[in-house]
Amino acid sequence: MKIGILTGGGDCPGLNSVIRGVVRKAISCGDSVLGVRYGWKGLLEKNYTSLDLRLVSGILHKGGTILGTSRTNPYKKENGPELVKKSFAECGLDALVAIGGEDTLGVAAKLFKEGLNIVGVPKTIDNDLGATDFTFGFDTAVNIVTESIDRLHTTAESHNRIMVVEVMGRHAGWIATYGGIAGGADYILIPEIPINTEEVCESIRMRHAKGKDFSIIVVAEGAAFKETDLILQEKKLDSFGHVRLGGIGHALGEIIEEKTGFETRVTVLGHIQRGGVPSAFDRVLGTRFGVKAYELVKNGKFGKMVSLKGNKIVDVPIEEATKQLKTLDLEIYEIAKIFFG
Ligand code: F6P
């Protein structure tokens, strides 16, 4: 078989583990793999690279994606889906493994319905995709947030300051809550619950009244004040209709300083959370996803996506991943709350 593989959407630690998993398993079974560069854009612009053992050697520990990525939506381009199908046929592909988040998998689900043999692999550091317990990249991001909070603790303590840490999480507070629990945050703000600034400030005041003279507040970029809309870096939409989030940390920091009178500093972790080496967990999950994706292709299980359920890798319809966002399990937030204040 000749199998195509692409990575779409934001990059994510562990993508190379998936690519390596697919290629190593495919080659060991006598099949070949064609890398499509920059997501769906590669099929629109016929940008490919043959993936052999040499090309996937030494990539397991590398962040990003050796194939490159983009947020290209073929359904927003003139004749986009037809061009993708034409390239698919011209390359002689028997199947395509599409690795991506809600947008890339949304396109994969549509193209499958239009006749292409596609298998999906879920990816996002935000961990907000339905139909899988975890996505790779999330664990690495949480580790980075945890390490950053550890570092912020010592400087916060030395200066008796409030430290606000803005982390990623467009629709869901997974990174904020896991990173916050692991780092011992004193308050965590997530997209699922509107921010009540008075409550946050009162919690800080009470903590200080108990003799603590510093606090760490974690806020997800997608969290919003009760009274206002999301804070954006810019209003321009990408080809999947997303705005650029960012800024809630600074807005919140200003309010906290004004209302409590405690000196406040803000740190925005941004893309630091997405770059660099994947954690061992993400390398293992990516590898398991890659091998399973190949097996789905080999068994003709198209329109399916690999998924982690408990500790088993299973397959589910691609559509299930995109049907509904997986917001934070609020039972976990209840645990985090025990340590607020
Ligand atoms: O992959 C999801 C995500 O990490 C979001 O949390 C964030 O809003 C977005 O990517 C930012 O991505 P970019 O800067 O690449 O557009």
CSV table of C-alpha atoms and ligand atoms in Angstrom, one decimal:
chain,number,residue,atom,x,y,z
A,1,MET,CA,0.0,0.0,0.0
A,2,LYS,CA,1.0,3.6,-0.4
A,3,ILE,CA,-0.1,5.7,2.6
A,4,GLY,CA,-0.1,9.4,2.8
A,5,ILE,CA,0.4,11.2,6.1
A,6,LEU,CA,-0.1,14.9,7.0
A,7,THR,CA,-0.1,17.1,10.2
A,8,GLY,CA,-2.5,20.0,10.3
A,9,GLY,CA,-3.4,22.8,12.7
A,10,GLY,CA,-1.2,24.0,15.6
A,11,ASP,CA,1.9,21.9,16.1
A,12,CYS,CA,2.2,19.8,19.2
A,13,PRO,CA,4.9,17.8,21.0
A,14,GLY,CA,4.5,14.1,20.0
A,15,LEU,CA,3.6,14.6,16.3
A,16,ASN,CA,6.9,13.2,15.2
A,17,SER,CA,6.3,10.1,17.4
A,18,VAL,CA,3.1,9.4,15.4
A,19,ILE,CA,4.8,9.9,12.1
A,20,ARG,CA,7.7,7.6,13.1
A,21,GLY,CA,5.2,5.0,14.4
A,22,VAL,CA,3.3,5.0,11.1
A,23,VAL,CA,6.4,4.9,8.9
A,24,ARG,CA,8.3,2.2,10.9
A,25,LYS,CA,5.3,-0.1,11.1
A,26,ALA,CA,4.3,0.4,7.5
A,27,ILE,CA,7.8,-0.2,6.2
A,28,SER,CA,8.2,-3.3,8.3
A,29,CYS,CA,5.0,-4.6,6.7
A,30,GLY,CA,6.3,-3.9,3.2
A,31,ASP,CA,4.2,-0.7,2.6
A,32,SER,CA,5.4,2.8,1.8
A,33,VAL,CA,4.6,6.3,3.2
A,34,LEU,CA,4.4,9.6,1.5
A,35,GLY,CA,4.7,12.7,3.7
A,36,VAL,CA,2.3,15.6,2.7
A,37,ARG,CA,3.9,18.9,3.7
A,38,TYR,CA,2.0,21.6,5.6
A,39,GLY,CA,-1.3,19.8,6.2
A,40,TRP,CA,-4.1,20.0,3.6
A,41,LYS,CA,-2.1,22.7,1.8
A,42,GLY,CA,0.4,20.0,0.7
A,43,LEU,CA,-2.3,18.2,-1.2
A,44,LEU,CA,-3.6,21.5,-2.7
A,45,GLU,CA,-0.1,22.5,-3.8
A,46,LYS,CA,1.4,19.0,-4.5
A,47,ASN,CA,4.1,19.4,-1.9
A,48,TYR,CA,5.3,15.9,-0.8
A,49,THR,CA,8.3,14.0,0.6
A,50,SER,CA,8.8,10.3,0.6
A,51,LEU,CA,9.3,9.1,4.1
A,52,ASP,CA,11.9,6.4,4.5
A,53,LEU,CA,13.7,4.9,7.6
A,54,ARG,CA,16.4,7.5,7.4
A,55,LEU,CA,14.0,10.4,7.5
A,56,VAL,CA,12.2,9.2,10.6
A,57,SER,CA,15.4,8.3,12.4
A,58,GLY,CA,16.2,10.6,15.4
A,59,ILE,CA,12.9,12.4,15.4
A,60,LEU,CA,11.2,10.8,18.4
A,61,HIS,CA,12.5,13.3,20.9
A,62,LYS,CA,11.9,16.3,18.6
A,63,GLY,CA,9.0,18.7,19.1
A,64,GLY,CA,7.1,20.2,16.2
A,65,THR,CA,6.5,18.2,13.0
A,66,ILE,CA,9.0,17.2,10.4
A,67,LEU,CA,6.2,17.6,7.8
A,68,GLY,CA,5.4,21.1,8.7
A,69,THR,CA,1.8,22.2,9.4
A,70,SER,CA,-0.7,24.9,8.4
A,71,ARG,CA,-4.3,25.9,9.1
A,72,THR,CA,-5.4,25.4,5.5
A,73,ASN,CA,-9.1,24.5,5.0
A,74,PRO,CA,-9.6,23.0,1.5
A,75,TYR,CA,-13.3,23.7,1.9
A,76,LYS,CA,-12.5,27.5,1.9
A,77,LYS,CA,-10.5,27.3,-1.3
A,78,GLU,CA,-12.0,27.3,-4.8
A,79,ASN,CA,-12.3,23.7,-5.9
A,80,GLY,CA,-10.3,22.7,-2.8
A,81,PRO,CA,-11.9,19.3,-2.1
A,82,GLU,CA,-11.7,18.4,-5.8
A,83,LEU,CA,-8.0,19.4,-5.9
A,84,VAL,CA,-7.3,17.3,-2.8
A,85,LYS,CA,-9.0,14.3,-4.4
A,86,LYS,CA,-7.1,14.8,-7.6
A,87,SER,CA,-3.8,14.9,-5.8
A,88,PHE,CA,-4.7,11.8,-3.8
A,89,ALA,CA,-5.3,9.9,-7.0
A,90,GLU,CA,-2.3,11.3,-8.8
A,91,CYS,CA,0.0,10.2,-5.9
A,92,GLY,CA,-1.5,6.8,-6.1
A,93,LEU,CA,-2.5,6.9,-2.4
A,94,ASP,CA,-4.4,3.9,-1.0
A,95,ALA,CA,-5.1,5.8,2.2
A,96,LEU,CA,-4.3,9.0,4.1
A,97,VAL,CA,-3.5,9.4,7.8
A,98,ALA,CA,-4.6,12.9,8.9
A,99,ILE,CA,-3.1,14.0,12.3
A,100,GLY,CA,-4.8,17.0,13.7
A,101,GLY,CA,-7.3,18.7,16.0
A,102,GLU,CA,-11.0,19.6,15.5
A,103,ASP,CA,-10.4,21.5,12.2
A,104,THR,CA,-8.1,19.0,10.4
A,105,LEU,CA,-10.3,16.1,11.6
A,106,GLY,CA,-13.4,18.0,10.6
A,107,VAL,CA,-12.0,18.2,7.0
A,108,ALA,CA,-10.9,14.5,7.2
A,109,ALA,CA,-14.5,13.5,8.2
A,110,LYS,CA,-16.0,15.4,5.2
A,111,LEU,CA,-13.5,14.0,2.7
A,112,PHE,CA,-14.1,10.5,4.0
A,113,LYS,CA,-17.8,11.0,3.3
A,114,GLU,CA,-16.9,12.1,-0.2
A,115,GLY,CA,-15.0,8.9,-0.8
A,116,LEU,CA,-11.4,9.2,0.4
A,117,ASN,CA,-9.8,6.5,2.5
A,118,ILE,CA,-8.8,8.5,5.6
A,119,VAL,CA,-7.8,7.5,9.1
A,120,GLY,CA,-7.6,10.2,11.8
A,121,VAL,CA,-5.2,10.8,14.7
A,122,PRO,CA,-6.3,13.3,17.4
A,123,LYS,CA,-3.9,16.0,18.3
A,124,THR,CA,-4.0,19.1,20.6
A,125,ILE,CA,-2.2,20.3,23.6
A,126,ASP,CA,-5.5,21.7,24.8
A,127,ASN,CA,-6.9,18.1,25.4
A,128,ASP,CA,-10.3,19.3,24.3
A,129,LEU,CA,-11.1,16.7,21.6
A,130,GLY,CA,-14.1,14.4,22.2
A,131,ALA,CA,-13.9,10.7,21.9
A,132,THR,CA,-10.4,10.3,23.4
A,133,ASP,CA,-9.4,10.4,27.1
A,134,PHE,CA,-6.2,12.3,26.3
A,135,THR,CA,-4.4,13.7,23.3
A,136,PHE,CA,-0.6,13.7,23.1
A,137,GLY,CA,1.0,17.2,23.6
A,138,PHE,CA,-1.2,17.8,26.6
A,139,ASP,CA,1.2,16.1,29.1
A,140,THR,CA,4.2,18.1,27.8
A,141,ALA,CA,2.3,21.4,28.1
A,142,VAL,CA,1.2,20.6,31.6
A,143,ASN,CA,4.8,19.8,32.6
A,144,ILE,CA,5.9,23.1,31.2
A,145,VAL,CA,3.2,25.0,33.1
A,146,THR,CA,4.1,23.1,36.3
A,147,GLU,CA,7.8,23.9,35.9
A,148,SER,CA,7.0,27.6,35.2
A,149,ILE,CA,4.7,27.8,38.3
A,150,ASP,CA,7.5,26.3,40.4
A,151,ARG,CA,9.9,29.0,39.1
A,152,LEU,CA,7.3,31.8,39.7
A,153,HIS,CA,6.8,30.6,43.2
A,154,THR,CA,10.3,31.5,44.3
A,155,THR,CA,10.2,35.0,42.8
A,156,ALA,CA,6.7,35.6,44.0
A,157,GLU,CA,7.7,34.7,47.6
A,158,SER,CA,10.8,36.8,47.5
A,159,HIS,CA,8.9,39.9,46.5
A,160,ASN,CA,5.5,39.3,48.2
A,161,ARG,CA,3.8,39.5,44.9
A,162,ILE,CA,0.7,38.1,43.1
A,163,MET,CA,1.8,36.2,40.0
A,164,VAL,CA,-0.8,35.8,37.3
A,165,VAL,CA,0.1,33.0,34.7
A,166,GLU,CA,-1.8,32.9,31.4
A,167,VAL,CA,-1.7,29.5,29.9
A,168,MET,CA,-3.2,28.0,26.7
A,169,GLY,CA,-6.7,26.6,26.5
A,170,ARG,CA,-9.0,28.1,23.9
A,171,HIS,CA,-12.2,26.4,24.9
A,172,ALA,CA,-11.2,24.2,27.9
A,173,GLY,CA,-9.4,24.5,31.2
A,174,TRP,CA,-7.5,21.2,31.0
A,175,ILE,CA,-4.0,22.7,30.9
A,176,ALA,CA,-4.8,25.4,33.5
A,177,THR,CA,-6.3,23.0,35.9
A,178,TYR,CA,-3.8,20.2,35.6
A,179,GLY,CA,-0.9,22.6,35.6
A,180,GLY,CA,-2.5,24.6,38.4
A,181,ILE,CA,-3.0,21.5,40.6
A,182,ALA,CA,0.5,20.3,39.9
A,183,GLY,CA,2.1,23.7,40.6
A,184,GLY,CA,0.0,24.4,43.7
A,185,ALA,CA,-1.9,27.4,42.2
A,186,ASP,CA,-3.9,29.5,44.7
A,187,TYR,CA,-6.7,30.2,42.1
A,188,ILE,CA,-7.4,28.8,38.7
A,189,LEU,CA,-9.6,30.4,36.1
A,190,ILE,CA,-11.0,28.5,33.1
A,191,PRO,CA,-13.1,29.0,30.0
A,192,GLU,CA,-15.9,26.8,31.5
A,193,ILE,CA,-16.6,29.2,34.4
A,194,PRO,CA,-16.9,33.0,33.9
A,195,ILE,CA,-14.4,35.0,36.0
A,196,ASN,CA,-15.9,36.6,39.1
A,197,THR,CA,-13.1,39.1,39.9
A,198,GLU,CA,-14.6,39.9,43.3
A,199,GLU,CA,-14.4,36.3,44.3
A,200,VAL,CA,-10.8,36.0,43.1
A,201,CYS,CA,-9.7,39.1,45.0
A,202,GLU,CA,-11.5,38.1,48.1
A,203,SER,CA,-9.8,34.7,48.0
A,204,ILE,CA,-6.4,36.5,47.7
A,205,ARG,CA,-7.3,38.9,50.6
A,206,MET,CA,-8.2,36.0,52.8
A,207,ARG,CA,-5.1,34.1,52.0
A,208,HIS,CA,-3.0,37.1,52.8
A,209,ALA,CA,-5.0,37.6,56.1
A,210,LYS,CA,-3.9,34.1,57.0
A,211,GLY,CA,-0.3,35.2,56.7
A,212,LYS,CA,0.6,34.2,53.1
A,213,ASP,CA,2.1,37.1,51.4
A,214,PHE,CA,2.2,35.9,47.8
A,215,SER,CA,-0.2,34.1,45.5
A,216,ILE,CA,-0.1,32.3,42.1
A,217,ILE,CA,-3.2,32.7,39.9
A,218,VAL,CA,-3.5,30.5,36.7
A,219,VAL,CA,-5.8,31.7,34.0
A,220,ALA,CA,-6.6,30.0,30.7
A,221,GLU,CA,-6.4,32.2,27.6
A,222,GLY,CA,-10.0,31.4,26.8
A,223,ALA,CA,-11.4,32.4,30.2
A,224,ALA,CA,-13.6,35.5,30.2
A,225,PHE,CA,-15.0,38.0,32.7
A,226,LYS,CA,-18.6,37.5,33.7
A,227,GLU,CA,-19.5,40.9,32.3
A,228,THR,CA,-17.5,41.0,29.1
A,229,ASP,CA,-16.5,39.1,26.0
A,230,LEU,CA,-13.3,37.1,25.4
A,231,ILE,CA,-10.1,39.2,25.3
A,232,LEU,CA,-8.4,38.9,21.9
A,233,GLN,CA,-5.0,39.7,20.5
A,234,GLU,CA,-6.6,40.4,17.1
A,235,LYS,CA,-10.0,40.0,15.6
A,236,LYS,CA,-8.9,38.6,12.3
A,237,LEU,CA,-10.2,35.0,11.7
A,238,ASP,CA,-8.1,32.2,10.5
A,239,SER,CA,-9.4,29.9,7.7
A,240,PHE,CA,-11.3,27.8,10.3
A,241,GLY,CA,-12.9,30.9,11.8
A,242,HIS,CA,-10.8,31.2,15.0
A,243,VAL,CA,-9.7,34.5,16.5
A,244,ARG,CA,-6.3,34.9,18.2
A,245,LEU,CA,-6.8,34.8,22.0
A,246,GLY,CA,-4.5,36.3,24.6
A,247,GLY,CA,-4.6,39.2,27.0
A,248,ILE,CA,-6.8,38.0,29.8
A,249,GLY,CA,-3.8,37.6,32.1
A,250,HIS,CA,-2.8,41.3,31.8
A,251,ALA,CA,-6.4,42.4,32.2
A,252,LEU,CA,-6.9,40.3,35.2
A,253,GLY,CA,-3.5,41.3,36.7
A,254,GLU,CA,-4.5,45.0,36.5
A,255,ILE,CA,-7.8,44.4,38.3
A,256,ILE,CA,-6.2,42.3,41.0
A,257,GLU,CA,-3.6,44.9,41.7
A,258,GLU,CA,-6.2,47.7,41.8
A,259,LYS,CA,-8.7,45.8,43.9
A,260,THR,CA,-6.4,44.2,46.4
A,261,GLY,CA,-3.5,46.7,46.5
A,262,PHE,CA,-1.0,43.8,46.2
A,263,GLU,CA,1.8,44.2,43.7
A,264,THR,CA,1.0,42.0,40.7
A,265,ARG,CA,3.1,40.6,37.8
A,266,VAL,CA,1.8,38.8,34.7
A,267,THR,CA,3.5,36.0,32.8
A,268,VAL,CA,2.1,34.7,29.5
A,269,LEU,CA,3.5,31.3,28.7
A,270,GLY,CA,2.2,31.2,25.1
A,271,HIS,CA,3.9,29.0,22.6
A,272,ILE,CA,6.6,27.8,25.1
A,273,GLN,CA,3.9,25.3,26.0
A,274,ARG,CA,3.8,23.9,22.5
A,275,GLY,CA,7.5,23.8,21.6
A,276,GLY,CA,10.4,21.6,22.6
A,277,VAL,CA,10.8,18.0,23.5
A,278,PRO,CA,7.8,15.8,24.1
A,279,SER,CA,7.4,14.2,27.5
A,280,ALA,CA,7.8,10.4,27.8
A,281,PHE,CA,4.0,10.0,28.1
A,282,ASP,CA,3.4,11.9,24.9
A,283,ARG,CA,6.1,10.0,23.0
A,284,VAL,CA,4.5,6.7,24.1
A,285,LEU,CA,1.0,7.8,23.3
A,286,GLY,CA,2.1,9.2,19.9
A,287,THR,CA,3.9,6.0,19.1
A,288,ARG,CA,0.9,3.9,20.0
A,289,PHE,CA,-1.4,6.1,18.0
A,290,GLY,CA,0.9,5.9,15.0
A,291,VAL,CA,1.1,2.1,15.0
A,292,LYS,CA,-2.7,1.8,15.5
A,293,ALA,CA,-3.4,4.2,12.7
A,294,TYR,CA,-1.4,2.1,10.4
A,295,GLU,CA,-3.3,-1.0,11.5
A,296,LEU,CA,-6.6,0.7,10.8
A,297,VAL,CA,-5.4,1.5,7.3
A,298,LYS,CA,-4.2,-2.1,6.8
A,299,ASN,CA,-7.6,-3.4,7.9
A,300,GLY,CA,-9.5,-0.9,5.8
A,301,LYS,CA,-11.1,0.8,8.7
A,302,PHE,CA,-11.5,4.2,7.1
A,303,GLY,CA,-13.4,7.0,8.6
A,304,LYS,CA,-12.1,6.0,11.9
A,305,MET,CA,-9.8,7.7,14.4
A,306,VAL,CA,-7.5,6.2,16.9
A,307,SER,CA,-8.4,7.0,20.5
A,308,LEU,CA,-7.2,6.4,24.0
A,309,LYS,CA,-9.9,4.9,26.3
A,310,GLY,CA,-8.5,4.0,29.7
A,311,ASN,CA,-5.2,2.5,28.8
A,312,LYS,CA,-6.3,0.9,25.5
A,313,ILE,CA,-6.0,2.4,22.0
A,314,VAL,CA,-9.2,1.8,20.2
A,315,ASP,CA,-10.9,3.2,17.1
A,316,VAL,CA,-14.0,5.5,16.9
A,317,PRO,CA,-15.7,7.3,14.0
A,318,ILE,CA,-13.7,10.5,13.2
A,319,GLU,CA,-16.9,12.5,13.5
A,320,GLU,CA,-17.1,11.7,17.2
A,321,ALA,CA,-14.0,13.7,17.9
A,322,THR,CA,-15.4,16.8,16.3
A,323,LYS,CA,-19.0,16.5,17.3
A,324,GLN,CA,-18.6,18.0,20.7
A,325,LEU,CA,-15.7,19.7,22.5
A,326,LYS,CA,-14.4,17.9,25.6
A,327,THR,CA,-14.5,20.6,28.2
A,328,LEU,CA,-12.9,20.1,31.6
A,329,ASP,CA,-14.3,17.5,33.9
A,330,LEU,CA,-15.5,19.8,36.6
A,331,GLU,CA,-15.0,17.1,39.3
A,332,ILE,CA,-11.2,17.8,38.7
A,333,TYR,CA,-11.9,21.5,39.2
A,334,GLU,CA,-13.6,20.8,42.5
A,335,ILE,CA,-10.4,19.1,43.6
A,336,ALA,CA,-8.3,22.1,42.5
A,337,LYS,CA,-10.7,24.4,44.5
A,338,ILE,CA,-9.9,22.7,47.8
A,339,PHE,CA,-6.5,24.4,47.5
A,340,PHE,CA,-7.6,27.9,46.6
A,341,GLY,CA,-7.0,30.7,49.1
B,1,F6P,O1,-3.6,24.1,19.6
B,1,F6P,C1,-4.5,24.9,20.3
B,1,F6P,C2,-3.8,26.2,20.7
B,1,F6P,O2,-2.7,25.8,21.5
B,1,F6P,C3,-4.7,27.1,21.5
B,1,F6P,O3,-4.7,26.9,22.9
B,1,F6P,C4,-4.3,28.5,21.1
B,1,F6P,O4,-5.3,29.4,21.2
B,1,F6P,C5,-3.9,28.3,19.7
B,1,F6P,O5,-3.4,26.9,19.6
B,1,F6P,C6,-2.8,29.2,19.2
B,1,F6P,O6,-2.3,28.8,18.1
B,1,F6P,P1,-1.5,29.7,17.0
B,1,F6P,O7,-0.8,30.8,17.7
B,1,F6P,O8,-0.7,28.7,16.3
B,1,F6P,O9,-2.6,30.2,16.1
